[in-house]
Structure formats: C-alpha cells, structure tokens
Coordinates of C-alpha atoms in Angstrom, one line a residue:
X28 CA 15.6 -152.3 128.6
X29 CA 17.1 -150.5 125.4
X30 CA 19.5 -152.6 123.3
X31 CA 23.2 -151.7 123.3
X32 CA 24.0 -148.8 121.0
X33 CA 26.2 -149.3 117.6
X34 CA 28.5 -146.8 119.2
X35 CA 28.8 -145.6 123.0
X36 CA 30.8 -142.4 123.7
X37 CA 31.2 -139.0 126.1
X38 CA 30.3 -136.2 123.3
X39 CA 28.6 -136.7 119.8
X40 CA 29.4 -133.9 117.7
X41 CA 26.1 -133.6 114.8
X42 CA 28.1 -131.6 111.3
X43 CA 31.5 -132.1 110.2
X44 CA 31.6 -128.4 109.1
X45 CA 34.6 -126.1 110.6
X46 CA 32.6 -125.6 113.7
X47 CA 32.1 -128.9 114.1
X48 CA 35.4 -130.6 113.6
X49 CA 37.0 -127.4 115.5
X50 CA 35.0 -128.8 118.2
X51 CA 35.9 -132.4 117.5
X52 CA 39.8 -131.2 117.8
X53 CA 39.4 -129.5 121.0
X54 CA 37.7 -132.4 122.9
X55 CA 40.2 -135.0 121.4
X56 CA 42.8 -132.4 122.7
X57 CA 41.4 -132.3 125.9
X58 CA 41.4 -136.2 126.9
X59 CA 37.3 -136.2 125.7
X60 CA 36.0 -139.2 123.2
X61 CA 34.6 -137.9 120.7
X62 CA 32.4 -138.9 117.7
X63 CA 31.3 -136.7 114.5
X64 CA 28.3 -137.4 113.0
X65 CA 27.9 -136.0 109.4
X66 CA 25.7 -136.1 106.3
X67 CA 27.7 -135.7 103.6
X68 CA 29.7 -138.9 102.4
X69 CA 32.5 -136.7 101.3
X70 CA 33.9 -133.4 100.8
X71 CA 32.4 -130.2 99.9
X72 CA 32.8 -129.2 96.1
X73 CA 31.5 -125.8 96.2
X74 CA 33.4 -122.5 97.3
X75 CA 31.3 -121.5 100.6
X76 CA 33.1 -119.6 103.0
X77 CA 36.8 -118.4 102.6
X78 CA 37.7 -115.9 104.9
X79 CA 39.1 -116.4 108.1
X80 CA 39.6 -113.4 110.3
X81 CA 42.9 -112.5 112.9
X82 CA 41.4 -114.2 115.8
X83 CA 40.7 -117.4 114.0
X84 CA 44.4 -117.1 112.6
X85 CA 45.3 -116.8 116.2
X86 CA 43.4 -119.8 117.7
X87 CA 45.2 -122.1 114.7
X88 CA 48.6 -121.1 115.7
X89 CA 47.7 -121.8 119.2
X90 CA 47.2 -125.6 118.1
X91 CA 50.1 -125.7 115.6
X92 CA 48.1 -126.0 112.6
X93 CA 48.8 -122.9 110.8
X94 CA 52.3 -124.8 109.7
X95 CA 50.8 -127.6 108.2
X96 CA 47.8 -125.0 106.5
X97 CA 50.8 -122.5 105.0
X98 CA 50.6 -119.2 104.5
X99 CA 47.4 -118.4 102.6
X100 CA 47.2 -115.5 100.6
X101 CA 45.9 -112.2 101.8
X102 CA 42.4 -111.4 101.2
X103 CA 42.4 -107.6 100.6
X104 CA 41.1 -104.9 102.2
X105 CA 38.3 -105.5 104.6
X106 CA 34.6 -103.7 104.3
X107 CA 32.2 -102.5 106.9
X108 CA 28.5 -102.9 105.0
X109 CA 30.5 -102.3 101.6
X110 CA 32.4 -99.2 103.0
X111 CA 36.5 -100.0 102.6
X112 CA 37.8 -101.0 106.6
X113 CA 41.3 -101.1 107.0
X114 CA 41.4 -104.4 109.2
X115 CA 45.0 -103.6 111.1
X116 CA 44.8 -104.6 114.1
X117 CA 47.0 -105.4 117.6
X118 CA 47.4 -109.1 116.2
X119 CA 50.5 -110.8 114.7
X120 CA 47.8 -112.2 111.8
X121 CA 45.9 -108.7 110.9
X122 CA 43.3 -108.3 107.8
X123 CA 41.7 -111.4 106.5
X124 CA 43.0 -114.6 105.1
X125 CA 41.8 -116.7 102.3
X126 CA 41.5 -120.2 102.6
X127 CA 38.5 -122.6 100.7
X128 CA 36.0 -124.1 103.1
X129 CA 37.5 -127.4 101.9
X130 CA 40.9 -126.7 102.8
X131 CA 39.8 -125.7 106.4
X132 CA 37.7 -128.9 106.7
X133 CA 40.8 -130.9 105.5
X134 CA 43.0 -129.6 107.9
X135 CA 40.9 -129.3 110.9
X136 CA 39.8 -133.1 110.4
X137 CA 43.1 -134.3 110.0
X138 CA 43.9 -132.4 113.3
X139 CA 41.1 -134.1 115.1
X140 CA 41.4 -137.5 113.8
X141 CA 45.2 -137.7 114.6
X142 CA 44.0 -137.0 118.2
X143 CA 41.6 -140.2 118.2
X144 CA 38.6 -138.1 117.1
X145 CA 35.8 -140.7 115.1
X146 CA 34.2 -139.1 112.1
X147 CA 31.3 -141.1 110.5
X148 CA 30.0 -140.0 107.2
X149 CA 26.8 -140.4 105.4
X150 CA 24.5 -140.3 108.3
X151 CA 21.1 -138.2 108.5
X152 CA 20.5 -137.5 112.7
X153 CA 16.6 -138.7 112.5
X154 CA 16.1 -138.3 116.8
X155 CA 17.3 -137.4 119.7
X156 CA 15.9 -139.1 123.1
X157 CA 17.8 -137.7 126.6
X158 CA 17.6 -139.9 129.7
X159 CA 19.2 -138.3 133.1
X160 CA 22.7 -139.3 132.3
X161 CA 23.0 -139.7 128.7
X162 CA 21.6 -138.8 125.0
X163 CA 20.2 -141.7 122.8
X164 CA 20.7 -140.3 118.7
X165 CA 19.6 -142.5 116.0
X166 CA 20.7 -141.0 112.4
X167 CA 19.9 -142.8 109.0
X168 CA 22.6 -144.3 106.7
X169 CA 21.6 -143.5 102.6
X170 CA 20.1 -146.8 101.3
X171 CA 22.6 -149.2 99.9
X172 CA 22.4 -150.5 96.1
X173 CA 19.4 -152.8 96.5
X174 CA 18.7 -152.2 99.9
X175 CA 16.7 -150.6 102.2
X176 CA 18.4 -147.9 104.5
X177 CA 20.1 -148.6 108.0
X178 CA 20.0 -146.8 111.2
X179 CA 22.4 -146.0 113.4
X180 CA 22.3 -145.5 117.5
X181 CA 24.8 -143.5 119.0
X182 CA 25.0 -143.2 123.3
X183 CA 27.1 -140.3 124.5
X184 CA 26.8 -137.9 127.2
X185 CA 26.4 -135.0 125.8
X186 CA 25.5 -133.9 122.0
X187 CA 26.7 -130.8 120.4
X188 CA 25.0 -129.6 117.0
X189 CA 27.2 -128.1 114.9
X190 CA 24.7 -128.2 111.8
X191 CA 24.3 -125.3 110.2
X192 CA 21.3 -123.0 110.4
X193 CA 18.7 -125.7 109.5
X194 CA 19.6 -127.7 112.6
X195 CA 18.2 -130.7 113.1
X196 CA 19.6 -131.1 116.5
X197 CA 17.7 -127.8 116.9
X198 CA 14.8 -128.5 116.1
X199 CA 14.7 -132.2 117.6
X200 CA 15.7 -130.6 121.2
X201 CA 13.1 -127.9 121.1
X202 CA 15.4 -124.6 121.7
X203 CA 13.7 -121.7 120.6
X204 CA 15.2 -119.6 117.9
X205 CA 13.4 -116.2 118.2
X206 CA 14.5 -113.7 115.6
X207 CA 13.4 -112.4 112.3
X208 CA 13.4 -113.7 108.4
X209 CA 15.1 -112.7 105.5
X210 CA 13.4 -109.4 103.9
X211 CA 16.1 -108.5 101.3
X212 CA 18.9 -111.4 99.4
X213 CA 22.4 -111.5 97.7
X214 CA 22.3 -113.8 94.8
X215 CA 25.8 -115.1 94.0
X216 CA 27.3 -117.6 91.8
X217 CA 30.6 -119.3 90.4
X218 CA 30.8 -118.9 86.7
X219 CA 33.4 -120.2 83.7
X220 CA 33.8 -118.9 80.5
X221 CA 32.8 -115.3 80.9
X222 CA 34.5 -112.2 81.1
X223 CA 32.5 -109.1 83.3
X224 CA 35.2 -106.9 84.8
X225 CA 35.9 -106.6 88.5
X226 CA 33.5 -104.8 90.9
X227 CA 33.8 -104.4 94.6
X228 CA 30.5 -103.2 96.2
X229 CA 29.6 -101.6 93.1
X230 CA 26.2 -99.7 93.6
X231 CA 24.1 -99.4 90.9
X232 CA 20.7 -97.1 90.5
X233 CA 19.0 -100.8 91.0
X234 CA 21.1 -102.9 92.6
X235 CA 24.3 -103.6 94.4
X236 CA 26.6 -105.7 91.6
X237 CA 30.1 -107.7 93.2
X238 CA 32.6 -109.7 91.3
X239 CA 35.7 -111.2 90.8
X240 CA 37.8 -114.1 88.6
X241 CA 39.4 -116.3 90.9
X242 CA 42.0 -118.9 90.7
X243 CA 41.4 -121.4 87.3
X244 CA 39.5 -118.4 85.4
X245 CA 35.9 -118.8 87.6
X246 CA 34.5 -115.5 88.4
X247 CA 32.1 -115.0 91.3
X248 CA 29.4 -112.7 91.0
X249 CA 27.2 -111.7 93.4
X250 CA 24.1 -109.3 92.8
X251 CA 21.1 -107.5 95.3
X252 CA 18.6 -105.7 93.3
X253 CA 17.0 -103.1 95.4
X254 CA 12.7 -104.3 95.9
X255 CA 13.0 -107.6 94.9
X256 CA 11.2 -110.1 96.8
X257 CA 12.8 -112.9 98.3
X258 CA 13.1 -115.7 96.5
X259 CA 10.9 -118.5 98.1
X260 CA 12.4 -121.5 95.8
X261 CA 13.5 -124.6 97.3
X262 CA 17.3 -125.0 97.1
X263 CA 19.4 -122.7 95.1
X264 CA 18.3 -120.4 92.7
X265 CA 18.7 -121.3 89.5
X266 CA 21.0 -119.4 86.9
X267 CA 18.6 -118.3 84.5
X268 CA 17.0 -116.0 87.8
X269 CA 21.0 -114.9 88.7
X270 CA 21.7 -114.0 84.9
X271 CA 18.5 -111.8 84.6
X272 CA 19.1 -110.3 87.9
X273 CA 22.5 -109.4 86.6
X274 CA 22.0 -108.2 83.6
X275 CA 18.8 -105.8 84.9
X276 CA 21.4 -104.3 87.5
X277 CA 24.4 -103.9 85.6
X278 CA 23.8 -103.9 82.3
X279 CA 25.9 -106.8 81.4
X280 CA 24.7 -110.3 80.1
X281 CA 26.2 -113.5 81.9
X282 CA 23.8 -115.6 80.9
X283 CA 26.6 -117.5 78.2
X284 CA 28.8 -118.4 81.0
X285 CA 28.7 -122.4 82.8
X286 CA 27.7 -122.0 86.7
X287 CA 29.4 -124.0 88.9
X288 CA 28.0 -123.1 91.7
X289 CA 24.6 -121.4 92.6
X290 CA 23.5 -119.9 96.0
X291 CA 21.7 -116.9 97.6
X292 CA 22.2 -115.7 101.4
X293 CA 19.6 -113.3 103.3
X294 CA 19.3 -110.9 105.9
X295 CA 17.5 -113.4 108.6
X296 CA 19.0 -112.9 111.7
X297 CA 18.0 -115.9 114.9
X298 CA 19.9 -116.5 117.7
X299 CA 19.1 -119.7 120.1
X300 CA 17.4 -118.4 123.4
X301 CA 19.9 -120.8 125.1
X302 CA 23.4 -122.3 123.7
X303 CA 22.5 -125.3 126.5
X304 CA 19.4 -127.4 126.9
X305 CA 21.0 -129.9 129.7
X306 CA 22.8 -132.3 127.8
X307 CA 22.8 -130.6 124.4
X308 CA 24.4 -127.7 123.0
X309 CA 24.8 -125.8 119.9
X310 CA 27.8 -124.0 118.1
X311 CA 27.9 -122.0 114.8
X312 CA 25.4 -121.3 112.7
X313 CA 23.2 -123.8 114.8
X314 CA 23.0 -121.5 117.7
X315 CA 23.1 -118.0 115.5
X316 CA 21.8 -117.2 112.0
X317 CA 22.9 -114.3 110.1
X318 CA 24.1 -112.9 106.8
X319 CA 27.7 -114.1 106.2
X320 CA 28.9 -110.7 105.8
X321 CA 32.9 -111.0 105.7
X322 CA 33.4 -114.5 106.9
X323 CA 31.8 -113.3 110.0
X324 CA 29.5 -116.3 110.3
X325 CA 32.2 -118.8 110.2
X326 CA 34.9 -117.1 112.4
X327 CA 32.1 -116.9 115.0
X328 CA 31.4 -120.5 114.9
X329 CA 35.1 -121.2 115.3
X330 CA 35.4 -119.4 118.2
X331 CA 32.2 -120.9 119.6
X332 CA 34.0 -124.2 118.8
X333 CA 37.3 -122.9 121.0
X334 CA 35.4 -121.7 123.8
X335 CA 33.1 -124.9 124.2
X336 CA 35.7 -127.4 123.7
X337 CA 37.7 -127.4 126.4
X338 CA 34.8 -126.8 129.2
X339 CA 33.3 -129.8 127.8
X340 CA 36.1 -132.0 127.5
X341 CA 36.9 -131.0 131.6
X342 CA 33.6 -131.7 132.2
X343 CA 33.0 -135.6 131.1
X344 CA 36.6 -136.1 132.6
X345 CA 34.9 -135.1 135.6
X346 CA 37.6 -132.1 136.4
X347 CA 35.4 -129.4 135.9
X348 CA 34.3 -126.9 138.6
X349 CA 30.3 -125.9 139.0
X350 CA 29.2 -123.4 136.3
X351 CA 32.2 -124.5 133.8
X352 CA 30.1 -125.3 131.3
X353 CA 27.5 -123.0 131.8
X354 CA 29.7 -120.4 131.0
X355 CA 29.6 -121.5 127.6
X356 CA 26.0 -119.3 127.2
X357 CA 27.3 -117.1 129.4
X358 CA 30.2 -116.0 127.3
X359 CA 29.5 -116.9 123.6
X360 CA 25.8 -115.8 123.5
X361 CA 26.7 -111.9 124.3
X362 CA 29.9 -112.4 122.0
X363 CA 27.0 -113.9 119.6
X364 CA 24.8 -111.3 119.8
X365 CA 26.9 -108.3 119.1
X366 CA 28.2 -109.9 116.1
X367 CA 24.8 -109.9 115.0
X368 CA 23.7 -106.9 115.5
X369 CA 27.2 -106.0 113.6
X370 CA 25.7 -107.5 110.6
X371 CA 22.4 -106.0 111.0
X372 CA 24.3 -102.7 110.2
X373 CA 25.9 -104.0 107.4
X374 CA 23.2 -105.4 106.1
X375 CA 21.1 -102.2 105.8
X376 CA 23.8 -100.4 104.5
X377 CA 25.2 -103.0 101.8
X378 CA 21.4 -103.8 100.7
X379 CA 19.9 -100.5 101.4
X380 CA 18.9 -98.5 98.4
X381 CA 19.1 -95.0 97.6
X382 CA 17.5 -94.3 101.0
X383 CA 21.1 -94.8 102.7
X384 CA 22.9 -92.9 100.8
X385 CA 23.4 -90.2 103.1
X386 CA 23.7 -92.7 106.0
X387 CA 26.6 -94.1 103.7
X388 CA 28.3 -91.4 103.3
X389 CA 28.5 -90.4 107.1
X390 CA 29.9 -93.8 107.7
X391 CA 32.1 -93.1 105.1
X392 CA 33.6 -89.8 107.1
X393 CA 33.8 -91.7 110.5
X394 CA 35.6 -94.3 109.1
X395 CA 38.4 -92.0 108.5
X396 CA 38.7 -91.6 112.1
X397 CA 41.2 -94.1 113.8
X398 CA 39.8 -94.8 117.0
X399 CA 36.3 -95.6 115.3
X400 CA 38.3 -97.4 112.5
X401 CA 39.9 -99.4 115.1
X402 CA 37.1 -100.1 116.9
X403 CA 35.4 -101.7 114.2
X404 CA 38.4 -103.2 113.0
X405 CA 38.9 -104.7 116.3
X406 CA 34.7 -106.4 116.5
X407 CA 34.9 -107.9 112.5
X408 CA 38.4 -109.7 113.7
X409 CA 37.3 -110.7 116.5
X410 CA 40.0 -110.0 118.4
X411 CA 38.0 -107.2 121.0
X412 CA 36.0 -110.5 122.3
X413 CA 36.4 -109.7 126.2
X414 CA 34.5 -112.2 128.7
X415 CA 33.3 -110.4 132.3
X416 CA 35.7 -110.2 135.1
X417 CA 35.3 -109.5 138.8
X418 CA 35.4 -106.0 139.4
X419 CA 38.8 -104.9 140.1
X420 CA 40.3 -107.3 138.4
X421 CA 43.6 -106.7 135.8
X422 CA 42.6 -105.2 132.8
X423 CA 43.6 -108.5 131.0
X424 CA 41.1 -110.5 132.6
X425 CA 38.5 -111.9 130.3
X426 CA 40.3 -110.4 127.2
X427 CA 42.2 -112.8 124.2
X428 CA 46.0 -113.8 125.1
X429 CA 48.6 -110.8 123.8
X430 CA 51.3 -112.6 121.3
X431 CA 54.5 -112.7 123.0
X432 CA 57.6 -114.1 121.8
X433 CA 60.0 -115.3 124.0
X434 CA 63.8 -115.2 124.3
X435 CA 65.8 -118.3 124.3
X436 CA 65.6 -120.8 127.5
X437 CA 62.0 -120.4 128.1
X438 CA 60.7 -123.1 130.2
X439 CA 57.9 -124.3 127.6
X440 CA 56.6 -127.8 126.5
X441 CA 57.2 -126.6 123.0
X442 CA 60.4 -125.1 124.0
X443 CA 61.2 -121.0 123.4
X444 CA 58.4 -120.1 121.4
X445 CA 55.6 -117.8 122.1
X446 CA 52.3 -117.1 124.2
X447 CA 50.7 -118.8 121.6
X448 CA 52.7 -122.0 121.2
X449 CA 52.7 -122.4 125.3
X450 CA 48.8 -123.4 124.7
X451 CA 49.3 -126.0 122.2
X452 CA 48.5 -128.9 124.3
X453 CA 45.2 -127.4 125.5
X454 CA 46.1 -126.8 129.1
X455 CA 45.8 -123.8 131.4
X456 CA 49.1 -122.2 131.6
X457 CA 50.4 -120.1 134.1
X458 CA 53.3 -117.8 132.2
X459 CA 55.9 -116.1 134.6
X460 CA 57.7 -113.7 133.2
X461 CA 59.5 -111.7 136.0
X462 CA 60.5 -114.5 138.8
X463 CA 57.7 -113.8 140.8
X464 CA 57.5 -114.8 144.4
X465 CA 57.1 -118.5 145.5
X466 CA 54.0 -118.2 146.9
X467 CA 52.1 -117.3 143.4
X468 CA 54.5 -120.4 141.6
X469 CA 53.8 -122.5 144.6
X470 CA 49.7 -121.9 144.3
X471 CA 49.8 -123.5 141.1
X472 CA 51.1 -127.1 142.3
X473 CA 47.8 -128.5 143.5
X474 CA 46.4 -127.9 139.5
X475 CA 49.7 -129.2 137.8
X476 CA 48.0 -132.6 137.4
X477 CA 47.5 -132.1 133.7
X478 CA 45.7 -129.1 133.9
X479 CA 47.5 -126.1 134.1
X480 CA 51.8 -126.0 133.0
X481 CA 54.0 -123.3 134.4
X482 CA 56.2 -121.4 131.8
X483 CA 58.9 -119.5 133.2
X484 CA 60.3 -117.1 130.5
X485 CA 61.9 -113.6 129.4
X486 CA 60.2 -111.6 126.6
X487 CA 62.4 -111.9 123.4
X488 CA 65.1 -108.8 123.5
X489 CA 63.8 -105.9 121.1
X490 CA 60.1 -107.3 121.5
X491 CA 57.0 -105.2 122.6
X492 CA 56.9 -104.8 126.5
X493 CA 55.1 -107.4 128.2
X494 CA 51.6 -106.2 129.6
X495 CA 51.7 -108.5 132.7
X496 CA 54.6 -110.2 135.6
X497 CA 52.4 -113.3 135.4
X498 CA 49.4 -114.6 133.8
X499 CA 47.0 -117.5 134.3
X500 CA 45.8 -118.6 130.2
X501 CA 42.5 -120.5 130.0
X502 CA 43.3 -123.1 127.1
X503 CA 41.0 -121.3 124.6
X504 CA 43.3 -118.2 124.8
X505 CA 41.8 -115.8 127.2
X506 CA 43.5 -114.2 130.5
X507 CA 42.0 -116.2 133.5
X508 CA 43.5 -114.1 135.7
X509 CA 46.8 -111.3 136.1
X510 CA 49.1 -110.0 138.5
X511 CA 46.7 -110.1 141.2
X512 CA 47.0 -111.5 144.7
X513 CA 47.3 -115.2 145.6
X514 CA 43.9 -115.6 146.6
X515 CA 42.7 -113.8 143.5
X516 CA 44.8 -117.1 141.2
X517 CA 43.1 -119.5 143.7
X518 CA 39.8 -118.6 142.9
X519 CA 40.1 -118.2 139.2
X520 CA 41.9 -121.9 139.1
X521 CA 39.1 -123.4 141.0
X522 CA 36.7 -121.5 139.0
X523 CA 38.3 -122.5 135.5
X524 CA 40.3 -125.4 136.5
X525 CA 38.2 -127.4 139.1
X526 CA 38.7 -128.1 142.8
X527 CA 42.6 -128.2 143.6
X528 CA 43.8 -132.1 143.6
X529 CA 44.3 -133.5 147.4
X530 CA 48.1 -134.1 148.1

C-alpha cells in the first residue's frame, strides 16, 4: 500500500511559465484545486518572450487582468518571415503588445494564486506513475546547505505539462513527438555598453543581421548567417561565437560590449501526436515546438492554456459532458498545427539566403493586397482561430467572441460592460440582446447552477451592429452556439456544459 502523498490534489500543473500559470488561473477560476510545480526558485532574469498578440490581449480582458497589467506600449509593425505585416485587425487590441516574460509571469501568478492556486518552487519532476484514477509525481527539491536533496510526492488526478520544449512530463509519459530538427539558427543576445545602429530584418550578402537598444541602454542583437551549421553546444552560445558571427555578417564589431543575456532559437518544428495520454496532457511548447517567430510560440501556448482550463476544471468537478475534454486535441492540435506550418514559411523566408529572393519579393507584392494582408494578419493574431461546427450552424459557431459594448442597464455580473467583461467569472454565458422569446431564456434554467449566467442587454448607442439576437459563450471566449432553434442551444449546452441539472 503506497504511503500518503506530501500533497494530494485534482490537477498538477508541471512549469510555472505563462502557459502554465494561465492554466493554473483558469482551473482555480473554474472551482478546480490546483497545484504548480516548477523548477526555478524564483523569477526569470532574462528577456525571453515579449510579445503578446490581439487574441491573447483579448483573453486578459476577459479575466480582468489587463487593468492591473496597464497599458503596455505598442510593439511596432508586425512581419510575416521579415516582410513588414500591417497587424489591423477586427479586434479592440490590434498589432502586438510589449510586455517582459517577467511581467506576464507576475501578473498571471498573482491572478492564480488569489484564486487559491498552490505554486511550489524549486522542484525538479523526476517520475510520473498513473494508476486508473490518479497520477503519482515525485519531483526533487535542490539539496539544502549540508544536506542531501528531498523528494517530493504529489497525488492529483490529472497532470498537465506546461514545461517547455524539453518536457520532462513528455518524455516521462511516452507521447511521441514526431517532427523534424533544427537545420538553420538565429543567434541573439542582450548587450550594454555598445552602440550598432538599429536594423530590422536587415539582409545582408551573408547573413540576416536584427537589432535594437531597448529600455536602460541594452541593445538586442540577433544574427543568422546564411550555411552555418548549427551550433551543437550545450546551453547557450557563448559571446565570443555571437560577436564573430556578427561582425562576419555585418561588418561591425560587438565584441567590446557586456552580454547579459545569450541564446540561440532554431527552425525545429515537433508537434505531440496527441495533446492527451489519459490522465496527462500537455500545453505550450510541451505539446508543439517551433521557432518563436513573433511571439507566436507563447500566444499559442496561452490559448492552449484558455482552451484546456475550463474543460478540465468541469471535468474533476464532475460537470463535464462525454468528449469535454477530448476536445482539447480536437481543437488545439489543428489550431497547433497551422501555426506551425505558419512559421515554417517564415522560417524559409527570414533564414533563406539568396535563393529566396525572388520568393521574397513576390510575397512582398501580395502583401499589398488587403484581403491576403488580412488574412495573414488575422492567423499571427490569432484571432481567425475557428473550432468545427455542425453543418448549418450560425456562422459564429466555433469562432472567438465579437467585442461588444453595451449600453447602460445591462443585466451583467460585472454590471454594463462588454462581451468580454460578461466572461470574467469563467462561466458559459448566454447574451440576449433582442428580448428573445421565453422558450430560448427558459432552456437555459436547468444549466444556471453555476455554469452558464444569462445577460440580458442593448448594444451601446453609436456602437458596431451586433452580429447575433442571442448567443451561447463557452468560458474560453468562443460562440457555443447562435440564433438557432431551441433544440440546437440544448444540444450545444449538454455538449459544452454537461447533462442539464434535475429540478
């Protein structure tokens, strides 16, 4: 008989990354105990990611955090494999947002802590063992001055890694991760104390050369020269190999400056054969690999993180309807796999040499038409992500929540607000906007035990026109279901929301 664990609970979360306390946040939200299991024993203190994209933007205000994160500054024009995309788009947050991969972990942790969320630091995951109703994880604590290290057993019924692309929670649950290795690499580095000027996606007869002085005089430089073999060194590279790289591309010598920060990204590109393995899952770079072209990498783990959350949550609350969380895979690995194939493109043209020229230049033209602009626009934003419907069904269905303000006296938890602010709680909700009849209001009752709210409002005067009479919102910010018939909203509750609750 196996001892009692150190800590028992419904979901362990493996990576206290974005994805993973996204994750964290949306479980809490949604009645789940939660506990996040993470390696570091304290915050990042190099750049990563910084760019968060309009869909992201959109799933913060639908939790109420983009108050407390402020308005970050803009991040400039958007690029399609180093060719200048204008990122406009349909949503109230278009282009792309800079905010420092600290910053998000701060205020996403915050978030899920003040909703009951656990986070334990400074913890290795060493196994995995899965039993028919529950996941046994034992993860290593550092050694303490003069000691030996400790181990820790954590019980929960279902484990979600969240660990970056070396998962360990990969690896230790066998998924396969078919896909290809890195054949070309972007060297990049934060350096003081030099001066190089600006250059944005500047091509060079060997090499692609990109930098820019941030905030506090540090100027990141990133270099690609055209041939060069992937570096096969274990952890970074190291600056002397960045300088040299720079300097044989450009012309220009760096090698005076103080790095602060060294990395190097490929063009490897894996995707998990499955996003579920019975009682584990993965998110983020954990379930996908690619070249973080963008900030594409991190907005798609976020939006893993939104669409898992609350299908998990429902499910160890024991309110979730059969297939729930299957349709996890069934909705994020397609969404997955087109980004991917996204940054494939982008990587051949931003690493290509003088062999894509031409191929550039074409791009170049078609860019210049709108509905292809859009269109590509719409994929790097993330805000085209549209999940299969019936056939027949509104052209809403399966596509991201319009923004819609409301006028005064809307019938809303959070008072008159917005489409967005109605899902702050994490519930379905069922938006009326017209007074429809009684029998689509009355279908509703039988879910209004925590699950789904009704809001009953009028678009705000001198607003865009409302798209839909009513609308059934899953709680990660997709149409459920539209100005269909009665028996149409009955199925998609039961589908989304679970058998209807006996009066």
């Amino acid at each position: 008989m196996l001892s009692a664990p150190d800590i028992d609970t419904q979901v362990l979360v493996v990576g206290a990354g974005p994805v993973g306390l996204m994750l964290a946040g949306e479980l809490a939200l949604g009645g789940a105990d939660v506990v996040v299991l993470e390696r570091r024993t304290g915050p990042l203190t190099e750049s990563r990611a910084s760019t968060l994209h309009a869909r992201t933007m959109e799933l913060l205000d639908q939790r109420g955090l983009l108050e407390e994160l402020g308005t970050p500054p803009a991040g400039g024009p958007g690029h399609f494999g180093g060719t200048r995309l204008d990122l406009t788009t349909d949503s109230p947050y278009s282009g792309q947002w800079k905010v420092p991969q600290v910053r998000t972990e701060e205020l996403l942790e915050g978030w899920a802590t003040r909703l009951g969320a656990r986070v334990v630091k400074g913890h290795r995951l060493t196994d995995l063992r899965t039993a028919p109703h529950t996941v046994e994880a034992t993860a290593e604590a550092g050694p303490s001055p003069g000691g030996a290290a400790s181990a820790l057993r954590v019980r929960a019924a279902y484990v979600v890694g969240c660990d970056g692309e070396s998962s360990t929670v990969r690896e230790l649950a066998g998924f396969a991760f078919p896909g290809r290795d890195a054949t070309r690499e972007l060297l990049r580095a934060d350096v003081a104390d030099v001066e190089v000027p600006d250059r944005r996606f500047e091509r060079h007869p060997g090499g692609l050369a990109i930098s820019a002085r941030g905030p506090g005089g540090v100027t990141r430089v990133m270099v690609h020269e055209y041939g060069a073999p992937v570096g096969r060194e274990p952890g970074p590279p190291s600056f002397a190999r960045v300088a040299d790289t720079w300097r044989r591309v450009t012309g220009d010598d760096i090698g005076g400056g103080a790095p602060l920060w060294l990395n190097s990204f490929g063009d490897a590109l894996r995707q998990a054969s499955q996003y579920r393995r019975g009682r584990i899952l993965l998110a983020g770079d954990a379930a996908h690999h690619q070249m973080p072209v963008g900030g594409q990498a991190l907005n798609l783990g976020l939006q893993d993180a939104a669409n898992l959350g609350w299908k998990l949550a429902a499910e160890v609350r024991g309110t979730a309807g059969p297939g729930l969380l299957d349709s996890y895979h069934a909705e994020r690995h397609p969404a997955g796999r087109r980004v991917l194939d996204n940054i494939a493109a982008q990587a051949l043209l931003l690493l290509g040499g003088s062999g894509t020229e031409q191929v550039r230049s074409l791009f170049g033209e078609l860019l210049r038409e709108p509905r292809v602009r859009s269109h590509l626009a719409g994929t790097i934003a993330g805000v085209d992500v549209r999940y299969v419907a019936e056939p027949g069904a509104h052209r809403l269905v399966g596509a991201r929540v319009p923004y819609l303000r409301f006028g005064t006296g809307a019938d809303t938890a959070e008072g008159p607000g917005s489409s967005f602010a109605a899902l702050r709680p994490g519930r379905g909700v069922l938006v009326d906007l017209g007074g429809r009849p009684t029998p689509v209001l009355a279908a509703v009752a039988p879910w209004r035990d925590g699950r789904v709210d009704v809001v009953t409002a009028t678009p705000e005067p001198g607003g865009a026109a409302p798209e839909f009479t009513s609308a059934l919102l899953r709680p990660d910010g997709h149409v459920a279901w539209a100005d269909g018939t009665v028996p149409e909203l009955e199925a998609a509750l039961r589908r989304w929301f679970g058998p209807a609750a006996r009066r």
